CSV table of C-alpha atoms and ligand atoms in Angstrom, one decimal:
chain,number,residue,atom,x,y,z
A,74,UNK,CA,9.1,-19.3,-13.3
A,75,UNK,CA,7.7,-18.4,-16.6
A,76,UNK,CA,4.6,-18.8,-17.4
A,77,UNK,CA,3.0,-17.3,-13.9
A,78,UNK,CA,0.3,-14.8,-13.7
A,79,UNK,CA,2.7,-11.2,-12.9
A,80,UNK,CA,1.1,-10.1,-9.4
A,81,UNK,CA,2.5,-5.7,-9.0
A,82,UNK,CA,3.0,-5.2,-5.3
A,83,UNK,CA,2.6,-1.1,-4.1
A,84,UNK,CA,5.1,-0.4,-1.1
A,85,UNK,CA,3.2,1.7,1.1
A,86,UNK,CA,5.6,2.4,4.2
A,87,UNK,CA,6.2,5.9,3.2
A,88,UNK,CA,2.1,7.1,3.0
A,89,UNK,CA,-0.1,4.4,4.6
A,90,UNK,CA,1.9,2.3,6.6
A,91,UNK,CA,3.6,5.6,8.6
A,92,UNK,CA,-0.2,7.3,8.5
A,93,UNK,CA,-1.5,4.4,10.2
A,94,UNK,CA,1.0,3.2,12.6
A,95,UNK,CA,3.0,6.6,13.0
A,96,UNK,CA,0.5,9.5,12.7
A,97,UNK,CA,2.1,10.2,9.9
A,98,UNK,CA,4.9,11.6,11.4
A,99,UNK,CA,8.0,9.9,9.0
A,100,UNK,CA,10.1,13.1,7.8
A,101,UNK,CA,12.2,12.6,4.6
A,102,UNK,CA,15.5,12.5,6.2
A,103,UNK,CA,14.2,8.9,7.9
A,104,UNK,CA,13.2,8.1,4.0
A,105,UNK,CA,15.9,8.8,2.1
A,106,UNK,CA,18.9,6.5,3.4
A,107,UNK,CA,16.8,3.4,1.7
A,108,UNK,CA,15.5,5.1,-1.4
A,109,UNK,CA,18.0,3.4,-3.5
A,110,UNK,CA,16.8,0.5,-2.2
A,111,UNK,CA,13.5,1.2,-2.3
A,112,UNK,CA,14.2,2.1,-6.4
A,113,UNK,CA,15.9,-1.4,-6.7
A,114,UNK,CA,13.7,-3.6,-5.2
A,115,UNK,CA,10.9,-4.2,-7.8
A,116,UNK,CA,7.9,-2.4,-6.8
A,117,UNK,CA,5.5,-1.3,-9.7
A,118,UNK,CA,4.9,1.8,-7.4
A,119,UNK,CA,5.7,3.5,-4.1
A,120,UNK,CA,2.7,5.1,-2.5
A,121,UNK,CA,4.9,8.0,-0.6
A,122,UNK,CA,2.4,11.5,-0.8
A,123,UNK,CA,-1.1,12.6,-0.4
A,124,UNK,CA,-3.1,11.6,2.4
A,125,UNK,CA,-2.7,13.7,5.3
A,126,UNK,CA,1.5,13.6,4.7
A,127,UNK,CA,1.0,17.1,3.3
A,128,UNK,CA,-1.0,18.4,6.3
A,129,UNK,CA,1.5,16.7,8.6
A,130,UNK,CA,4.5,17.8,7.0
A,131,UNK,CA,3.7,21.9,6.9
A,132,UNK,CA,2.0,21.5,10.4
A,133,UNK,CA,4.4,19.2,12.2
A,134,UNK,CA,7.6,18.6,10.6
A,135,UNK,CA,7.9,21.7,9.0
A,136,UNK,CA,8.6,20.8,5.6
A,137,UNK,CA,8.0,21.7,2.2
A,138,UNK,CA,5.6,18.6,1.2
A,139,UNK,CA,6.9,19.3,-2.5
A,140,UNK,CA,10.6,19.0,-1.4
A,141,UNK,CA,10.0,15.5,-0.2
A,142,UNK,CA,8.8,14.7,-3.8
A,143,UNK,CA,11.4,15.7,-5.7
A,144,UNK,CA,14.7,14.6,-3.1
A,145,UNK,CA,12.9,11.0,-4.0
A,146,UNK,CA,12.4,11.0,-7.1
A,147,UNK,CA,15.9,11.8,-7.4
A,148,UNK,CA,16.9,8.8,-5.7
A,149,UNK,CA,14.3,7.0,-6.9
A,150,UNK,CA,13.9,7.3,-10.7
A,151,UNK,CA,12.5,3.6,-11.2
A,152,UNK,CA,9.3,2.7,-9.6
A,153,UNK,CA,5.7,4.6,-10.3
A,154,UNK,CA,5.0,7.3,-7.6
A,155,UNK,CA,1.8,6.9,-5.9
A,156,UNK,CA,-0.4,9.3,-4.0
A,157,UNK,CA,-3.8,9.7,-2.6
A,158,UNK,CA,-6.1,11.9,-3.5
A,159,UNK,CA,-9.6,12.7,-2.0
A,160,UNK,CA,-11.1,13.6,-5.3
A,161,UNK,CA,-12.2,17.0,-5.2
A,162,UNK,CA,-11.3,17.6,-1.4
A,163,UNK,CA,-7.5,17.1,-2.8
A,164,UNK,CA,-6.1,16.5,0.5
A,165,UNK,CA,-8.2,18.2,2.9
A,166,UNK,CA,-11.6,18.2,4.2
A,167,UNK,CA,-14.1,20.3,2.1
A,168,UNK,CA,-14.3,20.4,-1.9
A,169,UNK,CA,-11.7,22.9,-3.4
A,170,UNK,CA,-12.7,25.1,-7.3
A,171,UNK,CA,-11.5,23.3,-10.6
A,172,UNK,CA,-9.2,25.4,-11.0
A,173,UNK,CA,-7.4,24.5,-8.0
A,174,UNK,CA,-7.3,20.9,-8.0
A,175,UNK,CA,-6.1,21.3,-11.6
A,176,UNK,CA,-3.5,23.5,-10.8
A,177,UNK,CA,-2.8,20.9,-8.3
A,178,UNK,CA,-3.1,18.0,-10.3
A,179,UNK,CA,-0.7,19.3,-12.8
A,180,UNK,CA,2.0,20.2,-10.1
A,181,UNK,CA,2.0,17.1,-8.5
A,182,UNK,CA,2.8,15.1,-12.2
A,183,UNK,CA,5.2,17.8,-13.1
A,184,UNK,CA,7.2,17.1,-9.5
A,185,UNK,CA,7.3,13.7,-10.4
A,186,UNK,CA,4.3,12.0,-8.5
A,187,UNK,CA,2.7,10.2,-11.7
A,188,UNK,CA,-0.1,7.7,-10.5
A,189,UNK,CA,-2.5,9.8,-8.6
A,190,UNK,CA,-5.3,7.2,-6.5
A,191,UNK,CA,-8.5,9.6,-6.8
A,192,UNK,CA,-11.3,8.6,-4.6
A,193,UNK,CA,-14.4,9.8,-3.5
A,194,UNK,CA,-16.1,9.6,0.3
A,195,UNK,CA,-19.5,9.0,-1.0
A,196,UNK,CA,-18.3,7.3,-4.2
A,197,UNK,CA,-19.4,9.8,-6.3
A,198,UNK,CA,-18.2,9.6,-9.6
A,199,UNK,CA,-19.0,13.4,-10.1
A,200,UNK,CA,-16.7,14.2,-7.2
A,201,UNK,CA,-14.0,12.3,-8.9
A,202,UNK,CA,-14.6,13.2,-13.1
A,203,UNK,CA,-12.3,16.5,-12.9
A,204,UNK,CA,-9.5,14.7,-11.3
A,205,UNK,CA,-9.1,12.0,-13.6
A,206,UNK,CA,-9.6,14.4,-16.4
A,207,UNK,CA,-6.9,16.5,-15.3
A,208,UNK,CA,-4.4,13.7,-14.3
A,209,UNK,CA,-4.8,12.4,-18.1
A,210,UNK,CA,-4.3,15.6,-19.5
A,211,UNK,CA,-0.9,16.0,-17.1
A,212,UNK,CA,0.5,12.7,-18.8
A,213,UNK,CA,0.1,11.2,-15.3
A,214,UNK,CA,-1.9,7.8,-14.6
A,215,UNK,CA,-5.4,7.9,-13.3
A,216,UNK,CA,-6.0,5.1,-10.8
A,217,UNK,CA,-10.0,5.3,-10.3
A,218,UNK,CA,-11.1,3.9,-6.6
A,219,UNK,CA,-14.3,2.7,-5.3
A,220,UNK,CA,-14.4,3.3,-1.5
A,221,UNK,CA,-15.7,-0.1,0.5
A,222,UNK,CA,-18.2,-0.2,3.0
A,223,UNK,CA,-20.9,-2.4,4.1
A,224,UNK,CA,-24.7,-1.4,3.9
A,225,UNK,CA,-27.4,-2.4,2.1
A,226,UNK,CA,-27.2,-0.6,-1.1
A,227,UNK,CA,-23.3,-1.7,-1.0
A,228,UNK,CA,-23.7,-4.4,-2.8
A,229,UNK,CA,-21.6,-6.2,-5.7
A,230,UNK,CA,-23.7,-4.7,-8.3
A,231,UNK,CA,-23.0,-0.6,-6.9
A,232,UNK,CA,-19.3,-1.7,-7.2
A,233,UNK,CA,-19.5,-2.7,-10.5
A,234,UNK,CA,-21.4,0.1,-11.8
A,235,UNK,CA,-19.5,2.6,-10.1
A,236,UNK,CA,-16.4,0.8,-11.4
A,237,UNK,CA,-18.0,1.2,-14.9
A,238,UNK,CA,-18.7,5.1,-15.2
A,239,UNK,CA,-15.0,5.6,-13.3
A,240,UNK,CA,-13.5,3.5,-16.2
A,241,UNK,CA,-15.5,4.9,-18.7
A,242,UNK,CA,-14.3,9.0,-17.5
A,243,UNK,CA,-11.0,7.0,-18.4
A,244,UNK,CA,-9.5,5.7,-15.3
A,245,UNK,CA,-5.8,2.9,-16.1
A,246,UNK,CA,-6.7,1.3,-13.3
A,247,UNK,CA,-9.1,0.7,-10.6
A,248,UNK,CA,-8.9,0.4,-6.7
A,249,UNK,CA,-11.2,-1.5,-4.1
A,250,UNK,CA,-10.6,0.7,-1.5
A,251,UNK,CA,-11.0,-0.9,1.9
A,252,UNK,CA,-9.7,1.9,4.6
A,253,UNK,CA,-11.7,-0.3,7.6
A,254,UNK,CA,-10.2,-4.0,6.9
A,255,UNK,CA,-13.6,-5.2,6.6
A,256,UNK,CA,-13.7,-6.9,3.1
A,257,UNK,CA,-14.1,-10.4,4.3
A,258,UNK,CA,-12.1,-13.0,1.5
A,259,UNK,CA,-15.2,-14.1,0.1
A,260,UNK,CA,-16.2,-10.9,-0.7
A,261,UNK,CA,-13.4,-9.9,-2.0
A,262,UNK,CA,-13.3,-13.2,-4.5
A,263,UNK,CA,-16.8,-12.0,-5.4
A,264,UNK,CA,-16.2,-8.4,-6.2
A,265,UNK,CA,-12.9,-8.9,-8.4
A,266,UNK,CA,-14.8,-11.7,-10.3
A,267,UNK,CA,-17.7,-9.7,-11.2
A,268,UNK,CA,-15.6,-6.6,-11.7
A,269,UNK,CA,-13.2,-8.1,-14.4
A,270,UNK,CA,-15.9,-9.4,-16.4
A,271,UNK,CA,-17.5,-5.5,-16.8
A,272,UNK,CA,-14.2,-3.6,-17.0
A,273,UNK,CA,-11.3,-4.5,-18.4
A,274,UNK,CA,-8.8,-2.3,-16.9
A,275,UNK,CA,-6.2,-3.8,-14.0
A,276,UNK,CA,-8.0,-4.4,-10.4
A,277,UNK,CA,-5.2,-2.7,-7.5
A,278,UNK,CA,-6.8,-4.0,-3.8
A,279,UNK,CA,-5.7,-1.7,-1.4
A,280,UNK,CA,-6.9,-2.5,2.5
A,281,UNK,CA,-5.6,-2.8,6.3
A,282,UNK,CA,-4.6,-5.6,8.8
A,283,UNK,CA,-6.9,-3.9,11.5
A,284,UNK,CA,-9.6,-7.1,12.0
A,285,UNK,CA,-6.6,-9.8,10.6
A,286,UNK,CA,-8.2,-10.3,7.2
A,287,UNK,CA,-6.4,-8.0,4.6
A,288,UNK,CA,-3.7,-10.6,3.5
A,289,UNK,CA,-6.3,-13.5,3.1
A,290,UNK,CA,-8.2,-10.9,1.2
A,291,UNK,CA,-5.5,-10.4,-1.3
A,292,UNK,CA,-4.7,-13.4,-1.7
A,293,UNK,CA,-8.6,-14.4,-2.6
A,294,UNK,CA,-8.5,-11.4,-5.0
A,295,UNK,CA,-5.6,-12.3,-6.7
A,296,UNK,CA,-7.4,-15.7,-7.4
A,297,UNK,CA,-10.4,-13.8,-8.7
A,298,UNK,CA,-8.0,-11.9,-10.9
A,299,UNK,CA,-6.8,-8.7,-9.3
A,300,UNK,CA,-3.2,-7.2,-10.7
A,301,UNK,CA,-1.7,-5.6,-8.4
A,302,UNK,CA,-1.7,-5.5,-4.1
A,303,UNK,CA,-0.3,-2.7,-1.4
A,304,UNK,CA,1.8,-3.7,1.3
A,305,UNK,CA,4.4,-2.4,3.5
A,306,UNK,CA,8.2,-3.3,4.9
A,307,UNK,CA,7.2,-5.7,7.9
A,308,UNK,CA,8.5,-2.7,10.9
A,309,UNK,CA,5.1,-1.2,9.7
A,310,UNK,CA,2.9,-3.4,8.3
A,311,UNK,CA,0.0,-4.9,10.6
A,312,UNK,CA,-2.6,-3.7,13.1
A,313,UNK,CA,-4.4,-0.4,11.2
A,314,UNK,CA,-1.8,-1.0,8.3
A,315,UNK,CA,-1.1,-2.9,5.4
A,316,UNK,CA,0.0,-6.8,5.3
A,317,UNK,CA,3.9,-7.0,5.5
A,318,UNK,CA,5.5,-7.0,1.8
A,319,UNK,CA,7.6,-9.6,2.5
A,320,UNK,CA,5.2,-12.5,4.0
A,321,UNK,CA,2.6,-11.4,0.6
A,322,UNK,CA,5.7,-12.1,-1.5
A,323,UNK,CA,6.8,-14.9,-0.1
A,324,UNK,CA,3.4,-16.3,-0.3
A,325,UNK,CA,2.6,-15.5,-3.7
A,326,UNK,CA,5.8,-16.7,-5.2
A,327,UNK,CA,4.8,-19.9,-3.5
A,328,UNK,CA,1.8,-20.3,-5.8
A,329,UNK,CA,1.4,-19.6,-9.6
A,330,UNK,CA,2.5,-15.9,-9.2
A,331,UNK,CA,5.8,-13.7,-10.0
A,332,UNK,CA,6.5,-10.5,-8.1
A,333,UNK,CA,9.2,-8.7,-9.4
A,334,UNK,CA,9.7,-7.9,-5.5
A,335,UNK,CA,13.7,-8.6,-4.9
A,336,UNK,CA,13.3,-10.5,-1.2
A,337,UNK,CA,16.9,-9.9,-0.3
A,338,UNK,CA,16.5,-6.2,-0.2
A,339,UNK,CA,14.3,-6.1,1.9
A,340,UNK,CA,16.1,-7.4,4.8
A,341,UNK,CA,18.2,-3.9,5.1
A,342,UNK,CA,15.1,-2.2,4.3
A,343,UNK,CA,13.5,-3.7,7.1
A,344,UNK,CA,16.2,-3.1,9.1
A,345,UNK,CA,16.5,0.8,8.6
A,346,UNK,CA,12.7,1.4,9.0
A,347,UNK,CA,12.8,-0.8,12.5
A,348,UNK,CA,15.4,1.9,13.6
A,349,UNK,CA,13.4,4.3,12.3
A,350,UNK,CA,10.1,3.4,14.6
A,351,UNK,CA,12.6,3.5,17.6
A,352,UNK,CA,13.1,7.1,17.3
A,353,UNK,CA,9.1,8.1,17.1
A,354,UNK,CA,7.7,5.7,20.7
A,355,UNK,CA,5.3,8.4,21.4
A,356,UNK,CA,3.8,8.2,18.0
A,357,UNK,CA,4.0,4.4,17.7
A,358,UNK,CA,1.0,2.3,17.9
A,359,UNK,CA,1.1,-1.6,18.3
A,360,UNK,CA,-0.3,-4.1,15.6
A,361,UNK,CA,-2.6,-5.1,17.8
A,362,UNK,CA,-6.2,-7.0,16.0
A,363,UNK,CA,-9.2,-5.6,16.6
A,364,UNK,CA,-12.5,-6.9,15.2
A,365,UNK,CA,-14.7,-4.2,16.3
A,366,UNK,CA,-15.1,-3.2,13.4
A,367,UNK,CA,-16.9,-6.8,11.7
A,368,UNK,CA,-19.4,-6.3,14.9
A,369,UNK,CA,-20.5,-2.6,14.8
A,370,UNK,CA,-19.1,-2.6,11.3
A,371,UNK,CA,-18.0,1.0,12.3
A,372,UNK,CA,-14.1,1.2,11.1
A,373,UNK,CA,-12.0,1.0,14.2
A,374,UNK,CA,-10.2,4.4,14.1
A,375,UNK,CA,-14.2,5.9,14.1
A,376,UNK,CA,-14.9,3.9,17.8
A,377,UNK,CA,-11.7,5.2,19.2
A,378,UNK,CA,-12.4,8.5,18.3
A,379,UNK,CA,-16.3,8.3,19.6
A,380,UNK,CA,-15.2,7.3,22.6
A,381,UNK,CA,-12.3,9.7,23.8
A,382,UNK,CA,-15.1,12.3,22.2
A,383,UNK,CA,-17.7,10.5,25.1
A,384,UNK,CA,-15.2,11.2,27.8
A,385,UNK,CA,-14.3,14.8,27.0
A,386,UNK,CA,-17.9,15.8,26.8
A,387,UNK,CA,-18.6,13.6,30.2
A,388,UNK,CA,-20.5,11.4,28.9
A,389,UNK,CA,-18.4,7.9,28.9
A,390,UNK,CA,-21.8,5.8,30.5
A,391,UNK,CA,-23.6,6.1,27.4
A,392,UNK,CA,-21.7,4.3,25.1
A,393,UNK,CA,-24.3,1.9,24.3
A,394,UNK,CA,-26.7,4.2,23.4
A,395,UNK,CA,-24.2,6.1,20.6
A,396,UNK,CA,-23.5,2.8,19.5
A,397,UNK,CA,-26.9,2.0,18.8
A,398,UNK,CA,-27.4,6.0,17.4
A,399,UNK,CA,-24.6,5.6,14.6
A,400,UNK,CA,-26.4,3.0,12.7
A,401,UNK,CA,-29.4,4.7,13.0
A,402,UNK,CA,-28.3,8.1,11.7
A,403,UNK,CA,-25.7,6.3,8.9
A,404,UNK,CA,-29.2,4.8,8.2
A,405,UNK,CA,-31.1,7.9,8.0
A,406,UNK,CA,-28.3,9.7,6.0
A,407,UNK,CA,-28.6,7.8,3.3
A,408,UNK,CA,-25.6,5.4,4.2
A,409,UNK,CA,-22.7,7.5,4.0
A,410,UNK,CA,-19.2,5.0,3.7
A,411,UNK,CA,-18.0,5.8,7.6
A,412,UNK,CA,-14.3,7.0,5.7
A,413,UNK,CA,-12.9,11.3,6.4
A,414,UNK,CA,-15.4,13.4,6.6
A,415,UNK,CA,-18.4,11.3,6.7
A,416,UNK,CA,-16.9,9.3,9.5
A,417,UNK,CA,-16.9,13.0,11.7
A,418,UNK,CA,-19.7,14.0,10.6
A,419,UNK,CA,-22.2,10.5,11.4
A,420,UNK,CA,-20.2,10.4,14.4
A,421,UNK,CA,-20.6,14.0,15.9
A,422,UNK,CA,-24.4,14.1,14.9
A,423,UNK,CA,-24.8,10.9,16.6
A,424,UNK,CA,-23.1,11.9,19.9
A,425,UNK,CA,-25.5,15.7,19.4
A,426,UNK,CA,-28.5,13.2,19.3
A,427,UNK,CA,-27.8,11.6,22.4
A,428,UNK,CA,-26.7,14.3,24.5
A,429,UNK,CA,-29.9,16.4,24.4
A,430,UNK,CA,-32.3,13.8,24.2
A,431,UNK,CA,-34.1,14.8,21.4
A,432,UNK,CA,-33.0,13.8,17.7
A,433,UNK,CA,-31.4,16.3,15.3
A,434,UNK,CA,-32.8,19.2,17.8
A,435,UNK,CA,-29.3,20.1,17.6
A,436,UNK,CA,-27.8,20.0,14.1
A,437,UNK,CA,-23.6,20.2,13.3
A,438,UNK,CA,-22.9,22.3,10.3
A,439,UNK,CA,-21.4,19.5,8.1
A,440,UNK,CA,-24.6,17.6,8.6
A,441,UNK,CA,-26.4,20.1,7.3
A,442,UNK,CA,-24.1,20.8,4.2
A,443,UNK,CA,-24.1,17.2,4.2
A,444,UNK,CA,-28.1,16.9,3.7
A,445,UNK,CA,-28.3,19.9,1.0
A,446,UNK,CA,-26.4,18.0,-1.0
A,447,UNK,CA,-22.4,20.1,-0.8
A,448,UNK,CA,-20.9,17.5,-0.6
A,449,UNK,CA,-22.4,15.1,-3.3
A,450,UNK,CA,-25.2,13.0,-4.0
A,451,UNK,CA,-25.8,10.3,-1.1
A,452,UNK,CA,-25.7,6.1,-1.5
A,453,UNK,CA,-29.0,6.0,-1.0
A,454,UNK,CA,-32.2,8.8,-1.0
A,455,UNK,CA,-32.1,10.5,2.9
A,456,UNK,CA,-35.1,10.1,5.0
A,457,UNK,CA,-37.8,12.4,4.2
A,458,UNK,CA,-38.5,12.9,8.0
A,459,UNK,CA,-34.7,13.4,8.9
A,460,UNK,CA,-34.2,15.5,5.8
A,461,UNK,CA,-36.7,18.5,6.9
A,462,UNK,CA,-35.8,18.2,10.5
A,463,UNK,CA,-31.8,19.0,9.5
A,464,UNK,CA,-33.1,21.8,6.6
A,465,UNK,CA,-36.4,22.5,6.6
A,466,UNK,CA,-37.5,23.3,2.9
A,467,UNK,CA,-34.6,24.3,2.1
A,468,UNK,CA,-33.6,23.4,-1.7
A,469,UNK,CA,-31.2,20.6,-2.1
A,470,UNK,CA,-28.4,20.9,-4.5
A,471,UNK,CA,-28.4,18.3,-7.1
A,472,UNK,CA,-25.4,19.7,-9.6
A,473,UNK,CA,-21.8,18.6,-8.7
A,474,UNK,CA,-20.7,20.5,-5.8
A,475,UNK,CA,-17.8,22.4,-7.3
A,476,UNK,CA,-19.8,24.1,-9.4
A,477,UNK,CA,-21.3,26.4,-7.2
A,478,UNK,CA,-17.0,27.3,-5.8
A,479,UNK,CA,-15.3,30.7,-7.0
A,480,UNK,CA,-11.9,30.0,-8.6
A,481,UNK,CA,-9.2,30.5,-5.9
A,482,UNK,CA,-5.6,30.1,-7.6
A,483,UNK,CA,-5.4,34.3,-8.1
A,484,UNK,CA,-6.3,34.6,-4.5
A,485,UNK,CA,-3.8,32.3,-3.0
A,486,UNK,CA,-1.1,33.8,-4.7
A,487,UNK,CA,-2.2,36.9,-3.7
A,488,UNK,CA,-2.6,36.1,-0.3
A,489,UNK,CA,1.1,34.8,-0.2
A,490,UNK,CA,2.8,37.1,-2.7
A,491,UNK,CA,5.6,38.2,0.1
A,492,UNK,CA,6.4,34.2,1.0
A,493,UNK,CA,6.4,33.1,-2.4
A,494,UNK,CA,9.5,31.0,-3.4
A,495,UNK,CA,8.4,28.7,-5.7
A,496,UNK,CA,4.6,28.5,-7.9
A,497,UNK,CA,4.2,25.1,-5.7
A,498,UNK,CA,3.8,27.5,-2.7
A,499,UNK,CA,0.6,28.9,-3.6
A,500,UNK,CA,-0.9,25.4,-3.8
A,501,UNK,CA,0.0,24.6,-0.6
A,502,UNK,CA,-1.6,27.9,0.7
A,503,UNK,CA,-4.9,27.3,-1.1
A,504,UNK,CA,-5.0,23.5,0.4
A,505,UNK,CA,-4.0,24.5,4.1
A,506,UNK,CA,-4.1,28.5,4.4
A,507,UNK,CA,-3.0,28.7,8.3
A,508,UNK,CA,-0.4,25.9,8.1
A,509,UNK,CA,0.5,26.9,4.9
A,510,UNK,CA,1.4,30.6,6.2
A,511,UNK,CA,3.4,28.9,9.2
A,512,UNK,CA,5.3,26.8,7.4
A,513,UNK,CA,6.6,30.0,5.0
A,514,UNK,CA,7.1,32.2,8.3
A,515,UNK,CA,9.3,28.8,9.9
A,516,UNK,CA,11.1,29.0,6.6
A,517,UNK,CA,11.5,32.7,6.2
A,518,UNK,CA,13.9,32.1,9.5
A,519,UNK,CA,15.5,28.9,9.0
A,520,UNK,CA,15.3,28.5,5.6
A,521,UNK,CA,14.5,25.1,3.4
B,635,CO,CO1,-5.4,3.1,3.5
């Protein structure tokens, strides 16, 4: 119908959806028999890169991560290209030198991925300037994100003004990033509200069945005035993944909303990915619900983790007490979103403060790091006390982390000058050195 509000729907099934539900374990031969499809079915954009499908495809499938790129983009000419990127941790777990998440950056627009989602774990605009800078300067669209998490300093107003320095370093568009599920509707309604009256760039919601909101969530943001949604082909949608494309559309086209979203296709779609899941049971986990995290307001991959890390080190009876630990140290820390690598490191320092009894008598490295300031500035100021039992006097950094990093472009393709079949390689070596090399000996033998 004419005349209804355009709502842009992201297909996540080849990033999220097989991260979540799959340990990312989808390889591009399962991708490509629906790509055309996948171009034909209306999607403003197909998140399909970034995240830890790089990682996962050197280490585990061994395959070129820029080869999946480009054999869908060939197939799929038509809908944006998505990926995630962790700001300047690109897609690993430390911050990386400008000049390689430039070289990056440009790389990945040149291969064809051309809307680059640039976030930051401590929402940290700093942490997150240099990407959008270089994505603009590629010809490729910035999509600023905000990560969401609850604390008291998260409030609608840090949002906002977050949102506003991000849009102002040039961001298109703007992400509420909820990795944990936990935006409530309400919230949601709230946030988009106040956002669109301070920027006036499009509002993408981006979130995760896990506690059975996300899809009421959109739909409450949509009504506040958000653009555009991410959701994936029902085989993978649910539990720690995104709402099902086909119920949002269905829904929405109900209301006073258009997707362009072509329903029909879908079906087949469906169809080939539910094979798909067959083939990877091991990997496979159910949609189950689980509100753990609106109780402990800890995201629900973070407790799972804590507590196979309990049982390794022995320690399974004193569950309680880590539970009661984690809010205590988030506190202390200055109340770090629980997303990769704050999630770790909350988590192992609270599990170290339990096991010897006596708090922070036994620091981890990233906590340390953490508290002089390497990996940006915190939400909130960290407690004095905490701070000189992690570092003593010990000067905290208060420039943007990547200043203090050596270039490292002219290493890496040093390091891999006998492996080296295409300029792409020697990105993939400075992001993920040992898997990198592994990878180039696999293909040395069996080629591409
Ligand atoms: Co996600």
């Amino acid at each position: 119908m004419s005349g209804n509000r355009k709502i842009k729907i992201t297909d996540t099934t080849y990033r999220d959806a097989h991260q979540s539900r799959m340990a990312t374990r989808m390889s591009t031969d399962d991708m490509l028999p629906v790509a055309e499809l996948m171009n034909e079915s209306g999607f403003w954009a197909l998140e399909m890169w970034g995240g830890a499908t790089f990682d996962s495809a050197l280490r585990f499938l061994k395959e070129c991560p820029w080869m999946r790129v480009r054999k869908l983009r060939e197939k799929i000419p038509e809908p944006g290209f998505m990926m995630l990127l962790r700001g300047q941790n690109i897609l690993g777990y430390q911050h990386y030198p400008d000049d390689v998440l430039e070289a990056f950056v440009h790389a990945t627009v040149n291969n064809g991925v051309n809307i680059l989602r640039i976030f930051d774990a401590l929402n940290d605009p700093r942490n997150m300037e240099p990407a959008i800078r270089a994505t603009k300067e590629a010809g490729g669209h910035a999509q600023a994100s905000v990560v969401y998490t609850i604390s008291p300093v998260h409030d609608v107003e840090h949002y906002v003004e977050t949102a506003k320095t991000l849009a102002g370093m040039g961001a298109d568009t703007m992400c509420i990033k909820d990795m944990a599920g936990i935006m409530t509707p309400y919230m949601g309604y709230n946030l988009v509200k106040e956002m669109k009256k301070a920027i006036d760039i499009p509002i993408h919601i981006h979130s995760h069945m896990t506690t059975g909101m996300a899809l009421t969530t959109y739909i409450k943001c949509i009504e506040a005035g958000a653009d555009i949604i991410d959701t994936c082909i029902s085989a993978f949608s649910g539990g720690t993944s995104q709402p099902a494309t086909e119920t949002a559309v269905s829904i929405l086209e109900d209301g006073d909303y258009d997707t362009d979203v072509v329903l029909d296709n879908l079906t087949e779609i469906n169809r080939h990915f539910t094979e798909v899941r067959g083939q990877y049971d091991e990997f496979f986990t159910p949609a189950d619900i689980d509100v753990r995290g609106l109780i402990y307001q800890v995201p629900g991959g973070m407790l799972s983790n804590l507590r196979s890390q309990l049982r390794a080190q022995g320690m399974g009876d004193q569950w309680d007490e880590v539970m009661e630990e984690v809010p205590r140290v988030r506190k202390e820390l200055g109340y770090p979103p629980l997303v990769t690598p704050m999630s770790q490191i909350v988590g192992t320092q609270s599990v170290l403060n339990v096991a010897t009894g006596e708090r922070y008598a036994v620091k981890a490295k990233e906590v340390r790091d953490y508290v002089r300031g390497l990996y940006g500035r915190p939400p909130a100021e960290i407690s004095e006390d905490v701070r000189k039992k992690i570092i003593g006097d010990e000067e905290v950094l208060t420039d943007r982390p990547a200043e203090l990093l050596e270039p490292g472009m002219e290493k890496a393709r040093e390091a891999i000058k006998d492996y080296m079949q295409k300029p792409e390689d020697a990105l993939s070596y400075a992001l993920f050195p040992e898997q990198a090399m592994q990878y180039f000996e696999h293909r040395k033998v069996h080629g591409e």
